[in-house]
Tab-separated table of C-alpha atoms in Angstrom:
chain	number	residue	atom	x	y	z
Y	1	MET	CA	6.220	148.709	43.047
Y	2	LEU	CA	6.107	151.033	46.066
Y	3	LEU	CA	2.518	151.980	45.252
Y	4	PHE	CA	1.373	148.368	45.444
Y	5	LEU	CA	2.950	147.633	48.848
Y	6	PRO	CA	0.315	149.404	51.030
Y	7	ILE	CA	-2.220	147.004	49.519
Y	8	VAL	CA	-0.104	143.882	48.990
Y	9	ILE	CA	1.432	143.829	52.490
Y	10	PRO	CA	-1.935	143.786	54.333
Y	11	LEU	CA	-3.311	141.163	51.949
Y	12	ALA	CA	-0.232	138.937	52.391
Y	13	ALA	CA	-0.231	139.361	56.173
Y	14	GLY	CA	-3.967	138.699	56.227
Y	15	ALA	CA	-3.506	135.483	54.255
Y	16	LEU	CA	-0.813	134.306	56.700
Y	17	CYS	CA	-3.095	135.123	59.626
Y	18	ALA	CA	-5.964	133.205	58.025
Y	19	ALA	CA	-3.715	130.164	57.560
Y	20	ALA	CA	-2.480	130.261	61.170
Y	21	ALA	CA	-5.667	131.327	62.935
Y	22	THR	CA	-7.159	127.927	63.717
Y	23	ALA	CA	-4.037	125.941	64.636
Y	24	TRP	CA	-1.832	128.715	66.061
Y	25	PRO	CA	-4.086	131.625	67.002
Y	26	ARG	CA	-1.462	133.284	69.223
Y	27	THR	CA	0.990	133.310	66.313
Y	28	THR	CA	-1.325	135.719	64.520
Y	29	ARG	CA	-0.423	138.336	67.147
Y	30	TRP	CA	3.195	138.294	65.943
Y	31	ILE	CA	2.176	138.223	62.289
Y	32	GLY	CA	-0.056	141.186	63.005
Y	33	LEU	CA	2.789	143.110	64.586
Y	34	ALA	CA	5.264	142.224	61.828
Y	35	GLY	CA	2.746	143.004	59.091
Y	36	THR	CA	1.928	146.463	60.452
Y	37	ILE	CA	5.625	147.296	60.932
Y	38	ALA	CA	6.260	146.345	57.293
Y	39	LEU	CA	3.237	148.394	56.242
Y	40	LEU	CA	4.449	151.451	58.141
Y	41	ALA	CA	7.901	151.168	56.549
Y	42	ALA	CA	6.312	150.954	53.092
Y	43	VAL	CA	4.038	153.977	53.550
Y	44	ILE	CA	6.906	156.061	54.972
Y	45	ALA	CA	8.966	155.193	51.886
Y	46	LEU	CA	5.993	156.098	49.675
Y	47	ALA	CA	5.500	159.430	51.466
Y	48	VAL	CA	9.172	160.261	50.887
Y	49	GLU	CA	8.886	159.298	47.225
Y	50	VAL	CA	5.822	161.520	46.744
Y	51	GLN	CA	7.864	164.541	47.832
Y	52	GLY	CA	9.530	164.266	44.422
Y	53	GLY	CA	6.218	164.313	42.540
Y	54	ILE	CA	2.976	162.401	41.993
Y	55	GLN	CA	3.580	158.651	41.786
Y	56	VAL	CA	1.604	156.513	39.327
Y	57	ALA	CA	1.553	152.764	38.647
Y	58	HIS	CA	-0.516	150.916	36.066
Y	59	THR	CA	-1.493	147.295	36.720
Y	60	GLY	CA	-0.665	144.778	34.009
Y	61	ALA	CA	1.276	147.397	32.004
Y	62	TRP	CA	-2.023	148.686	30.614
Y	63	PRO	CA	-1.763	152.496	30.357
Y	64	ALA	CA	-4.518	154.784	31.578
Y	65	PRO	CA	-7.386	155.020	30.898
Y	66	TYR	CA	-7.514	151.345	29.820
Y	67	GLY	CA	-5.768	149.768	32.814
Y	68	ILE	CA	-6.246	150.193	36.541
Y	69	SER	CA	-4.125	152.991	37.938
Y	70	LEU	CA	-2.769	153.551	41.411
Y	71	VAL	CA	-1.924	157.162	42.190
Y	72	ALA	CA	-0.244	158.786	45.181
Y	73	ASP	CA	-0.260	162.558	45.439
Y	74	GLY	CA	0.213	164.638	48.567
Y	75	LEU	CA	-3.238	163.895	50.016
Y	76	SER	CA	-3.027	160.149	49.326
Y	77	ALA	CA	0.448	159.981	50.878
Y	78	ILE	CA	-0.733	161.707	54.056
Y	79	MET	CA	-3.718	159.390	54.372
Y	80	VAL	CA	-1.812	156.110	53.839
Y	81	LEU	CA	0.892	157.330	56.228
Y	82	MET	CA	-1.708	157.960	58.923
Y	83	THR	CA	-3.214	154.538	58.144
Y	84	GLY	CA	0.189	152.896	58.645
Y	85	ILE	CA	0.743	154.637	61.993
Y	86	THR	CA	-2.765	153.748	63.163
Y	87	ALA	CA	-2.373	150.122	62.041
Y	88	LEU	CA	0.796	149.542	64.078
Y	89	LEU	CA	-0.671	151.133	67.207
Y	90	MET	CA	-3.877	149.132	66.878
Y	91	ALA	CA	-1.880	145.910	66.413
Y	92	ILE	CA	-0.179	146.626	69.768
Y	93	PHE	CA	-3.583	147.405	71.299
Y	94	SER	CA	-5.031	144.202	69.799
Y	95	ASN	CA	-2.205	142.040	71.147
Y	96	ALA	CA	-2.997	143.220	74.674
Y	97	THR	CA	-6.764	142.850	74.528
Y	98	MET	CA	-7.950	140.468	71.818
Y	99	ASP	CA	-9.180	137.108	73.159
Y	100	THR	CA	-8.202	133.731	71.710
Y	101	ARG	CA	-11.708	133.030	70.423
Y	102	ARG	CA	-11.688	136.062	68.166
Y	103	LEU	CA	-8.134	135.254	67.061
Y	104	LYS	CA	-9.339	131.802	65.988
Y	105	ASP	CA	-12.299	133.348	64.201
Y	106	GLY	CA	-9.939	135.361	62.004
Y	107	TYR	CA	-9.643	138.729	63.744
Y	108	TYR	CA	-6.262	139.577	62.237
Y	109	PHE	CA	-7.311	138.400	58.783
Y	110	LEU	CA	-10.204	140.878	58.881
Y	111	PHE	CA	-7.969	143.559	60.409
Y	112	PHE	CA	-5.599	143.345	57.441
Y	113	VAL	CA	-8.366	143.105	54.826
Y	114	LEU	CA	-9.774	146.317	56.294
Y	115	LEU	CA	-6.358	147.995	55.998
Y	116	ALA	CA	-6.030	146.823	52.391
Y	117	GLY	CA	-9.466	148.276	51.635
Y	118	VAL	CA	-8.619	151.620	53.239
Y	119	ASN	CA	-5.269	151.923	51.466
Y	120	GLY	CA	-6.819	150.795	48.182
Y	121	ALA	CA	-9.428	153.550	48.461
Y	122	PHE	CA	-6.742	156.165	49.177
Y	123	LEU	CA	-4.534	155.089	46.278
Y	124	THR	CA	-6.879	154.072	43.490
Y	125	GLY	CA	-7.119	156.284	40.434
Y	126	ASP	CA	-10.265	154.581	39.173
Y	127	LEU	CA	-13.827	155.393	40.249
Y	128	PHE	CA	-15.126	151.822	39.979
Y	129	ASN	CA	-12.172	150.495	41.951
Y	130	LEU	CA	-12.939	153.078	44.612
Y	131	TYR	CA	-16.356	151.423	44.837
Y	132	VAL	CA	-14.699	147.982	45.064
Y	133	TRP	CA	-12.386	149.079	47.896
Y	134	PHE	CA	-15.363	150.603	49.690
Y	135	GLU	CA	-17.056	147.204	49.537
Y	136	VAL	CA	-13.915	145.410	50.741
Y	137	LEU	CA	-13.634	147.576	53.835
Y	138	LEU	CA	-17.419	147.457	54.363
Y	139	ILE	CA	-17.426	143.638	54.430
Y	140	ALA	CA	-14.357	143.477	56.678
Y	141	SER	CA	-15.716	146.091	59.092
Y	142	PHE	CA	-19.133	144.409	59.226
Y	143	VAL	CA	-17.590	141.062	60.216
Y	144	LEU	CA	-15.290	142.797	62.734
Y	145	ILE	CA	-18.378	144.259	64.408
Y	146	VAL	CA	-20.179	140.919	64.705
Y	147	LEU	CA	-17.058	138.924	65.635
Y	148	GLY	CA	-17.895	137.662	69.114
Y	149	GLY	CA	-21.565	137.079	68.375
Y	150	THR	CA	-23.373	139.077	71.075
Y	151	ARG	CA	-26.894	140.363	70.517
Y	152	ARG	CA	-25.704	143.951	70.941
Y	153	GLN	CA	-23.048	143.472	68.250
Y	154	PHE	CA	-25.573	142.056	65.772
Y	155	GLY	CA	-27.909	144.966	66.446
Y	156	GLY	CA	-25.137	147.490	65.799
Y	157	ALA	CA	-23.934	145.618	62.724
Y	158	VAL	CA	-27.383	145.563	61.096
Y	159	LYS	CA	-27.699	149.347	61.467
Y	160	TYR	CA	-24.134	149.775	60.219
Y	161	VAL	CA	-24.427	147.603	57.151
Y	162	THR	CA	-27.943	148.676	56.152
Y	163	MET	CA	-27.067	152.364	55.821
Y	164	ASN	CA	-23.716	151.651	54.204
Y	165	LEU	CA	-25.311	149.338	51.651
Y	166	VAL	CA	-27.670	152.167	50.733
Y	167	GLY	CA	-24.567	154.300	50.213
Y	168	SER	CA	-23.040	151.606	48.021
Y	169	VAL	CA	-26.149	151.387	45.840
Y	170	VAL	CA	-26.203	155.162	45.419
Y	171	PHE	CA	-22.485	155.151	44.612
Y	172	LEU	CA	-22.907	152.391	42.028
Y	173	SER	CA	-25.792	154.307	40.440
Y	174	ALA	CA	-23.559	157.362	40.104
Y	175	VAL	CA	-20.791	155.219	38.596
Y	176	GLY	CA	-23.252	153.839	36.027
Y	177	ILE	CA	-24.481	157.296	34.997
Y	178	ILE	CA	-20.955	158.689	34.766
Y	179	TYR	CA	-19.663	155.752	32.718
Y	180	GLY	CA	-22.704	155.860	30.446
Y	181	ASN	CA	-22.015	159.515	29.624
Y	182	THR	CA	-18.216	159.478	29.432
Y	183	GLY	CA	-17.171	155.906	28.571
Y	184	THR	CA	-14.411	155.934	31.180
Y	185	LEU	CA	-13.958	155.494	34.932
Y	186	ASN	CA	-10.326	156.523	35.247
Y	187	MET	CA	-10.538	159.579	37.489
Y	188	ALA	CA	-7.880	161.586	35.636
Y	189	HIS	CA	-9.609	160.817	32.344
Y	190	LEU	CA	-12.983	161.670	33.887
Y	191	ALA	CA	-11.637	165.068	34.903
Y	192	THR	CA	-11.229	165.827	31.194
Y	193	ARG	CA	-14.431	164.128	29.997
Y	194	ILE	CA	-17.036	165.251	32.541
Y	195	PRO	CA	-16.964	168.925	31.411
Y	196	GLU	CA	-17.814	167.614	27.917
Y	197	ILE	CA	-21.157	166.181	29.093
Y	198	GLU	CA	-23.663	168.502	27.473
Y	199	SER	CA	-26.454	168.071	29.977
Y	200	GLY	CA	-25.882	170.132	33.109
Y	201	SER	CA	-28.583	168.180	34.924
Y	202	VAL	CA	-26.681	164.904	34.318
Y	203	ARG	CA	-23.507	166.407	35.793
Y	204	GLN	CA	-25.418	167.782	38.753
Y	205	ALA	CA	-27.274	164.506	39.325
Y	206	SER	CA	-24.023	162.526	39.181
Y	207	TYR	CA	-22.312	164.825	41.654
Y	208	GLY	CA	-25.407	164.867	43.880
Y	209	LEU	CA	-25.429	161.060	44.018
Y	210	LEU	CA	-21.728	161.013	44.905
Y	211	LEU	CA	-22.380	163.566	47.651
Y	212	VAL	CA	-25.046	161.299	49.139
Y	213	ALA	CA	-22.944	158.123	48.811
Y	214	PHE	CA	-19.765	159.631	50.263
Y	215	GLY	CA	-21.812	161.564	52.816
Y	216	ILE	CA	-23.156	158.280	54.184
Y	217	LYS	CA	-19.639	156.818	54.351
Y	218	ALA	CA	-18.357	159.973	56.061
Y	219	GLY	CA	-21.273	160.179	58.497
Y	220	VAL	CA	-22.673	163.635	57.674
Y	221	PHE	CA	-26.055	165.054	58.687
Y	222	PRO	CA	-28.696	163.583	58.312
Y	223	LEU	CA	-27.025	160.311	57.213
Y	224	PHE	CA	-24.915	159.625	60.313
Y	225	SER	CA	-27.321	157.582	62.462
Y	226	TRP	CA	-25.520	154.309	61.677
Y	227	LEU	CA	-22.315	155.549	63.317
Y	228	PRO	CA	-23.313	156.186	66.968
Y	229	ALA	CA	-25.669	153.198	66.729
Y	230	SER	CA	-22.879	150.752	65.916
Y	231	TYR	CA	-19.458	152.047	67.037
Y	232	HIS	CA	-20.015	151.264	70.724
Y	233	THR	CA	-20.756	147.567	70.101
Y	234	PRO	CA	-17.475	145.892	68.943
Y	235	PRO	CA	-14.318	145.512	71.087
Y	236	HIS	CA	-12.633	148.790	72.000
Y	237	VAL	CA	-9.710	148.299	69.636
Y	238	VAL	CA	-12.079	147.835	66.704
Y	239	THR	CA	-13.962	151.011	67.605
Y	240	THR	CA	-10.670	152.914	67.830
Y	241	LEU	CA	-9.581	151.573	64.445
Y	242	PHE	CA	-12.916	152.529	62.887
Y	243	SER	CA	-12.878	156.005	64.435
Y	244	ALA	CA	-9.470	156.744	62.943
Y	245	LEU	CA	-10.032	155.416	59.437
Y	246	LEU	CA	-13.515	154.649	58.136
Y	247	THR	CA	-15.228	158.033	58.037
Y	248	LYS	CA	-11.985	159.585	56.764
Y	249	VAL	CA	-12.256	157.435	53.631
Y	250	GLY	CA	-15.630	159.040	52.962
Y	251	VAL	CA	-14.189	162.534	53.476
Y	252	TYR	CA	-11.263	161.673	51.195
Y	253	ALA	CA	-13.676	160.550	48.459
Y	254	LEU	CA	-15.684	163.772	48.872
Y	255	ILE	CA	-12.510	165.804	48.391
Y	256	ARG	CA	-11.641	163.899	45.191
Y	257	ALA	CA	-15.156	164.263	43.781
Y	258	SER	CA	-15.294	167.982	44.600
Y	259	THR	CA	-11.863	169.018	43.371
Y	260	LEU	CA	-10.946	166.579	40.594
Y	261	LEU	CA	-14.193	165.311	39.053
Y	262	PHE	CA	-16.882	167.952	39.594
Y	263	PRO	CA	-15.291	171.280	40.617
Y	264	ALA	CA	-17.861	173.319	38.662
Y	265	GLU	CA	-20.804	171.431	40.141
Y	266	HIS	CA	-19.277	171.703	43.609
Y	267	ALA	CA	-19.350	175.483	43.290
Y	268	GLN	CA	-23.084	175.266	42.549
Y	269	PHE	CA	-23.680	172.966	45.532
Y	270	GLN	CA	-21.455	174.954	47.916
Y	271	PRO	CA	-24.260	176.660	49.926
Y	272	PHE	CA	-25.928	173.282	50.438
Y	273	VAL	CA	-22.675	171.618	51.542
Y	274	LEU	CA	-22.014	174.461	53.998
Y	275	VAL	CA	-25.436	173.900	55.562
Y	276	VAL	CA	-24.726	170.161	55.801
Y	277	ALA	CA	-21.358	170.887	57.446
Y	278	SER	CA	-22.983	173.179	60.023
Y	279	LEU	CA	-25.769	170.730	60.836
Y	280	THR	CA	-23.268	167.868	61.100
Y	281	MET	CA	-21.232	169.816	63.661
Y	282	VAL	CA	-24.330	170.726	65.673
Y	283	ALA	CA	-26.024	167.314	65.548
Y	284	GLY	CA	-22.834	165.513	66.538
Y	285	VAL	CA	-21.975	167.722	69.481
Y	286	LEU	CA	-25.569	167.823	70.796
Y	287	GLY	CA	-25.654	164.029	70.675
Y	288	ALA	CA	-22.379	163.962	72.602
Y	289	VAL	CA	-23.608	166.421	75.216
Y	290	ALA	CA	-26.692	164.287	75.862
Y	291	GLN	CA	-24.737	161.038	76.348
Y	292	TYR	CA	-23.443	159.450	79.549
Y	293	ASN	CA	-22.096	156.348	77.832
Y	294	LEU	CA	-18.485	157.264	77.087
Y	295	ARG	CA	-18.203	155.234	73.880
Y	296	LYS	CA	-21.433	156.675	72.470
Y	297	LEU	CA	-20.350	160.158	73.516
Y	298	LEU	CA	-17.049	159.828	71.663
Y	299	SER	CA	-18.860	158.296	68.667
Y	300	PHE	CA	-21.099	161.367	68.409
Y	301	HIS	CA	-17.968	163.495	68.537
Y	302	ILE	CA	-16.716	161.709	65.412
Y	303	VAL	CA	-19.806	163.055	63.646
Y	304	SER	CA	-19.195	166.551	64.998
Y	305	GLN	CA	-15.570	166.579	63.842
Y	306	ILE	CA	-16.602	165.363	60.380
Y	307	GLY	CA	-18.631	168.571	60.154
Y	308	TYR	CA	-15.430	170.601	60.497
Y	309	LEU	CA	-13.787	168.578	57.733
Y	310	ILE	CA	-16.766	169.086	55.417
Y	311	PHE	CA	-16.632	172.817	56.203
Y	312	GLY	CA	-13.192	172.984	54.612
Y	313	VAL	CA	-14.247	170.820	51.675
Y	314	ALA	CA	-17.301	173.010	51.052
Y	315	LEU	CA	-15.235	176.196	50.755
Y	316	ALA	CA	-12.759	174.407	48.441
Y	317	THR	CA	-10.091	177.108	48.683
Y	318	ALA	CA	-6.389	176.525	49.174
Y	319	GLY	CA	-6.626	177.644	52.787
Y	320	SER	CA	-9.751	175.647	53.620
Y	321	LEU	CA	-8.545	172.397	52.058
Y	322	ALA	CA	-5.181	172.726	53.803
Y	323	ALA	CA	-7.052	173.343	57.058
Y	324	SER	CA	-9.249	170.264	56.512
Y	325	ILE	CA	-6.231	168.044	55.809
Y	326	CYS	CA	-4.421	169.417	58.856
Y	327	PHE	CA	-7.556	168.983	60.977
Y	328	MET	CA	-8.045	165.414	59.714
Y	329	VAL	CA	-4.555	164.401	60.869
Y	330	HIS	CA	-5.227	165.993	64.263
Y	331	VAL	CA	-8.602	164.261	64.661
Y	332	MET	CA	-7.162	160.845	63.832
Y	333	ALA	CA	-4.587	161.260	66.615
Y	334	ALA	CA	-6.714	162.985	69.258
Y	335	LYS	CA	-9.801	160.872	68.790
Y	336	GLY	CA	-7.737	157.671	68.829
Y	337	ALA	CA	-6.126	158.692	72.127
Y	338	LEU	CA	-9.548	159.417	73.633
Y	339	PHE	CA	-10.958	156.045	72.585
Y	340	VAL	CA	-7.887	154.352	74.091
Y	341	SER	CA	-8.507	156.252	77.349
Y	342	GLY	CA	-12.128	155.121	77.316
Y	343	ALA	CA	-11.011	151.542	76.717
Y	344	PHE	CA	-8.629	151.679	79.688
Y	345	MET	CA	-11.421	152.869	81.960
Y	346	HIS	CA	-13.695	150.094	80.723
Y	347	TYR	CA	-11.081	147.378	81.227
Y	348	LEU	CA	-10.456	148.601	84.790
Y	349	ARG	CA	-14.025	149.244	85.931
Y	350	GLY	CA	-16.036	147.051	83.541
Y	351	THR	CA	-18.283	149.881	82.356
Y	352	SER	CA	-18.386	152.896	80.028
Y	353	ASP	CA	-21.225	154.543	81.976
Y	354	LEU	CA	-19.861	157.860	83.227
Y	355	LYS	CA	-22.227	157.807	86.215
Y	356	GLN	CA	-20.561	154.610	87.458
Y	357	LEU	CA	-17.022	155.909	87.003
Y	358	GLY	CA	-15.013	158.358	89.067
Y	359	SER	CA	-11.836	159.119	91.025
Y	360	PHE	CA	-9.339	158.472	88.222
Y	361	ALA	CA	-7.664	161.851	88.815
Y	362	ALA	CA	-6.860	160.814	92.388
Y	363	THR	CA	-5.973	157.177	91.769
Y	364	ARG	CA	-4.223	157.495	88.399
Y	365	PRO	CA	-2.983	161.090	87.823
Y	366	ALA	CA	-0.717	160.105	84.905
Y	367	PHE	CA	-3.693	158.522	83.152
Y	368	ALA	CA	-5.686	161.700	83.828
Y	369	LEU	CA	-2.999	163.654	81.981
Y	370	LEU	CA	-3.183	161.167	79.104
Y	371	PHE	CA	-6.906	161.938	78.793
Y	372	ALA	CA	-6.579	165.701	79.283
Y	373	VAL	CA	-4.176	166.298	76.394
Y	374	PRO	CA	-6.350	164.911	73.550
Y	375	ALA	CA	-9.539	166.184	75.240
Y	376	LEU	CA	-8.299	169.787	75.244
Y	377	SER	CA	-6.938	169.262	71.757
Y	378	LEU	CA	-10.329	168.036	70.489
Y	379	ALA	CA	-11.969	171.105	72.013
Y	380	GLY	CA	-9.549	173.238	70.015
Y	381	LEU	CA	-7.967	175.124	72.896
Y	382	PRO	CA	-4.597	176.776	72.247
Y	383	PRO	CA	-1.843	175.667	72.094
Y	384	PHE	CA	-3.097	172.142	71.323
Y	385	SER	CA	-3.258	170.669	67.819
Y	386	GLY	CA	-7.017	171.137	67.408
Y	387	PHE	CA	-6.549	174.881	67.701
Y	388	VAL	CA	-4.247	174.914	64.682
Y	389	GLY	CA	-6.772	173.257	62.381
Y	390	LYS	CA	-9.769	175.168	63.725
Y	391	TYR	CA	-7.986	178.515	63.477
Y	392	ALA	CA	-7.105	177.748	59.858
Y	393	LEU	CA	-10.703	176.710	59.136
Y	394	VAL	CA	-12.157	179.818	60.766
Y	395	LYS	CA	-9.704	182.028	58.872
Y	396	ALA	CA	-10.640	180.332	55.592
Y	397	GLY	CA	-14.333	180.637	56.457
Y	398	LEU	CA	-14.060	184.371	57.139
Y	399	GLU	CA	-12.125	184.873	53.912
Y	400	GLY	CA	-14.796	182.890	52.049
Y	401	GLY	CA	-17.677	184.813	53.615
Y	402	ALA	CA	-19.133	181.765	55.387
Y	403	TYR	CA	-19.876	183.746	58.542
Y	404	ILE	CA	-22.759	181.584	59.780
Y	405	THR	CA	-20.725	178.360	59.520
Y	406	VAL	CA	-17.813	180.086	61.249
Y	407	PHE	CA	-20.128	181.094	64.096
Y	408	VAL	CA	-21.498	177.542	64.297
Y	409	SER	CA	-17.988	176.069	64.388
Y	410	LEU	CA	-17.009	178.346	67.278
Y	411	ALA	CA	-20.205	177.574	69.198
Y	412	VAL	CA	-19.680	173.841	68.660
Y	413	SER	CA	-16.137	174.206	70.037
Y	414	ILE	CA	-17.611	175.552	73.282
Y	415	LEU	CA	-20.043	172.631	73.466
Y	416	THR	CA	-17.173	170.213	72.716
Y	417	LEU	CA	-15.265	171.684	75.645
Y	418	TYR	CA	-18.385	171.298	77.792
Y	419	SER	CA	-18.712	167.600	76.882
Y	420	MET	CA	-15.021	167.006	77.594
Y	421	THR	CA	-15.495	168.745	80.953
Y	422	LYS	CA	-18.419	166.439	81.645
Y	423	ILE	CA	-16.228	163.386	81.070
Y	424	TRP	CA	-13.557	164.887	83.301
Y	425	ASN	CA	-15.988	165.661	86.121
Y	426	GLU	CA	-17.703	162.270	85.976
Y	427	ALA	CA	-14.801	159.904	85.350
Y	428	PHE	CA	-11.825	161.699	86.836
Y	429	TRP	CA	-12.862	164.323	89.367
Y	430	LYS	CA	-15.811	163.013	91.345
Y	431	ALA	CA	-15.460	160.106	93.760
Y	432	ALA	CA	-16.440	156.714	92.418
Y	433	PRO	CA	-19.931	155.680	93.597
Y	434	ARG	CA	-19.473	153.599	96.747
Y	435	GLU	CA	-22.137	151.024	95.914
Y	436	VAL	CA	-20.572	150.398	92.486
Y	437	HIS	CA	-17.050	150.267	93.843
Y	438	ALA	CA	-18.076	147.762	96.525
Y	439	HIS	CA	-19.712	145.329	94.126
Y	440	VAL	CA	-17.313	145.692	91.191
Y	441	PRO	CA	-13.730	146.128	92.415
Y	442	GLU	CA	-11.209	147.546	89.964
Y	443	ARG	CA	-9.731	144.868	87.730
Y	444	GLN	CA	-6.004	144.270	88.096
Y	445	LEU	CA	-4.375	144.339	84.676
Y	446	SER	CA	-0.980	142.786	84.068
Y	447	ARG	CA	1.916	145.054	83.122
Y	448	VAL	CA	1.753	143.761	79.535
Y	449	GLN	CA	-1.989	144.457	79.298
Y	450	THR	CA	-1.654	147.892	80.883
Y	451	TRP	CA	1.050	149.068	78.532
Y	452	GLY	CA	-0.454	147.253	75.581
Y	453	ILE	CA	-3.572	149.386	76.041
Y	454	LEU	CA	-1.950	152.635	77.159
Y	455	ALA	CA	1.077	152.725	74.847
Y	456	PRO	CA	-1.000	153.485	71.711
Y	457	GLY	CA	-2.794	156.215	73.646
Y	458	VAL	CA	0.491	157.706	74.856
Y	459	VAL	CA	1.914	157.708	71.325
Y	460	LEU	CA	-1.240	159.264	69.860
Y	461	ALA	CA	-1.384	161.921	72.597
Y	462	ALA	CA	2.318	162.688	72.089
Y	463	PHE	CA	1.717	162.856	68.340
Y	464	SER	CA	-1.112	165.296	69.005
Y	465	VAL	CA	1.248	167.486	71.029
Y	466	LEU	CA	3.862	167.213	68.272
Y	467	LEU	CA	1.292	168.437	65.748
Y	468	SER	CA	0.839	171.619	67.787
Y	469	VAL	CA	4.579	172.125	68.388
Y	470	ALA	CA	5.425	171.414	64.752
Y	471	ALA	CA	2.315	173.014	63.297
Y	472	ALA	CA	4.230	174.919	60.599
Y	473	PRO	CA	5.600	171.804	58.812
Y	474	LEU	CA	2.189	170.104	58.958
Y	475	LEU	CA	0.495	173.193	57.528
Y	476	ALA	CA	3.167	173.406	54.834
Y	477	VAL	CA	2.598	169.784	53.780
Y	478	SER	CA	-1.192	170.274	53.921
Y	479	THR	CA	-0.952	173.467	51.883
Y	480	ALA	CA	1.121	171.693	49.225
Y	481	ALA	CA	-1.447	168.868	49.083
Y	482	ALA	CA	-4.281	171.402	48.808
Y	483	ALA	CA	-2.485	173.195	45.961
Y	484	GLU	CA	-2.291	169.888	44.061
Y	485	LEU	CA	-6.017	169.335	44.600
Y	486	LEU	CA	-6.964	172.759	43.253
Y	487	ASP	CA	-4.686	172.450	40.238
Y	488	PRO	CA	-5.448	168.884	39.062
Y	489	GLN	CA	-3.556	169.244	35.773
Y	490	ALA	CA	-0.429	167.725	37.323
Y	491	TYR	CA	-2.504	164.742	38.543
Y	492	ILE	CA	-4.123	164.328	35.119
Y	493	SER	CA	-0.787	164.598	33.316
Y	494	ALA	CA	0.914	162.127	35.641
Y	495	VAL	CA	-1.816	159.520	35.144
Y	496	LEU	CA	-2.525	159.984	31.437
Y	497	GLY	CA	1.098	160.567	30.518
Y	498	VAL	CA	0.618	163.910	28.779
Y	499	ALA	CA	2.564	167.091	29.363
Y	500	PRO	CA	0.836	169.732	31.514
């Protein structure tokens, strides 16, 4: 039952929000808060349960591989836990900033459908159902982008949905080929059947298609253009939600495909994936360096950080996978805090253009500290949380002989620090342009709005600090999850019900 709750709770809360949206739009704020609290309680309980072993549930009492399985191992538990934390913080953020029109148009319904899709993708043990959950979150995220109906939103949404639909078609093609050659789509069953496919080219083609499909979802080079073209168009809370969750689903799927389904083919593709990881880091950070729009700058940084995650996936060693998992948790916290900081600036000054901002360090020193912590963490400076993940990745890279990618990752860290310094100099250190300040005075936010926006950022920044202070437990949990990924027999046995 516990495995179903991360999906059932968002769907139930979403249905309640849909029923109340038109007549009582403000009520959906409270349903949203209650629903995310219930979700967080459920995923914490699930994470505790997973400490005792891999959890499996079969829908309709049909055993695997005939029924649909939900599976929670260490990686799944970490991801749904981070989803639950993010959901509650974004509900608080939404309550402070979401307008009545969007509430009436079903904002919270879409918010919860998106959460159900994300959790479904993290927990499913079936390849076709992974495709279904991808489509659920794609539809929900597309409507969340266009909700509000501005020309800029439609432009971003078209770019977003076009590229992601291409990814869906490629994914579905891979599913068809795999099913045609194995007769199953249960991932544990596939792990035993795929090595039996006689044609090496079929296995390689299937894995190559999955790499492309999940690469689009994750936003890797050269398939990332949809991300910076669309993430700056919806409301700030939606962008923050997307930045924390959507690309991570693609990375999660890449990890499953590389370690559970096609480990042999992944070894053959490893040099190619390392090149993709390096180019993703470089392309993302160069795009960020060139930007003066804060939201676009941070969106390009999402791409750059995905490169680090793919670096760990490419090496596929215990150390590298643990580093990627650890780094993913850090990025979700640090990047979320930075997007919240950007949102606060926009709500105060009415712009995300760095050239029109300034003086925040003098006028709001506490807010400057709130920005500085995740910014230094994202750059990977010690003793912040980003350093922990990057150090582990570099160590794994050196052990794996990936010297060029290690060099690229260190160079990109310097450029990341440069781009964070640029934000600091433009938005916090320099004086605000007089002509802008005279025509657009700073907006006065109510206490509820101020803390509704800043509280999620404070929690995420504090969580980021906690990750650096308590790095050893996080690395231990990540290492245990990585060990499960590299020894999938326990996963297969838990799902198929056979002894290891």
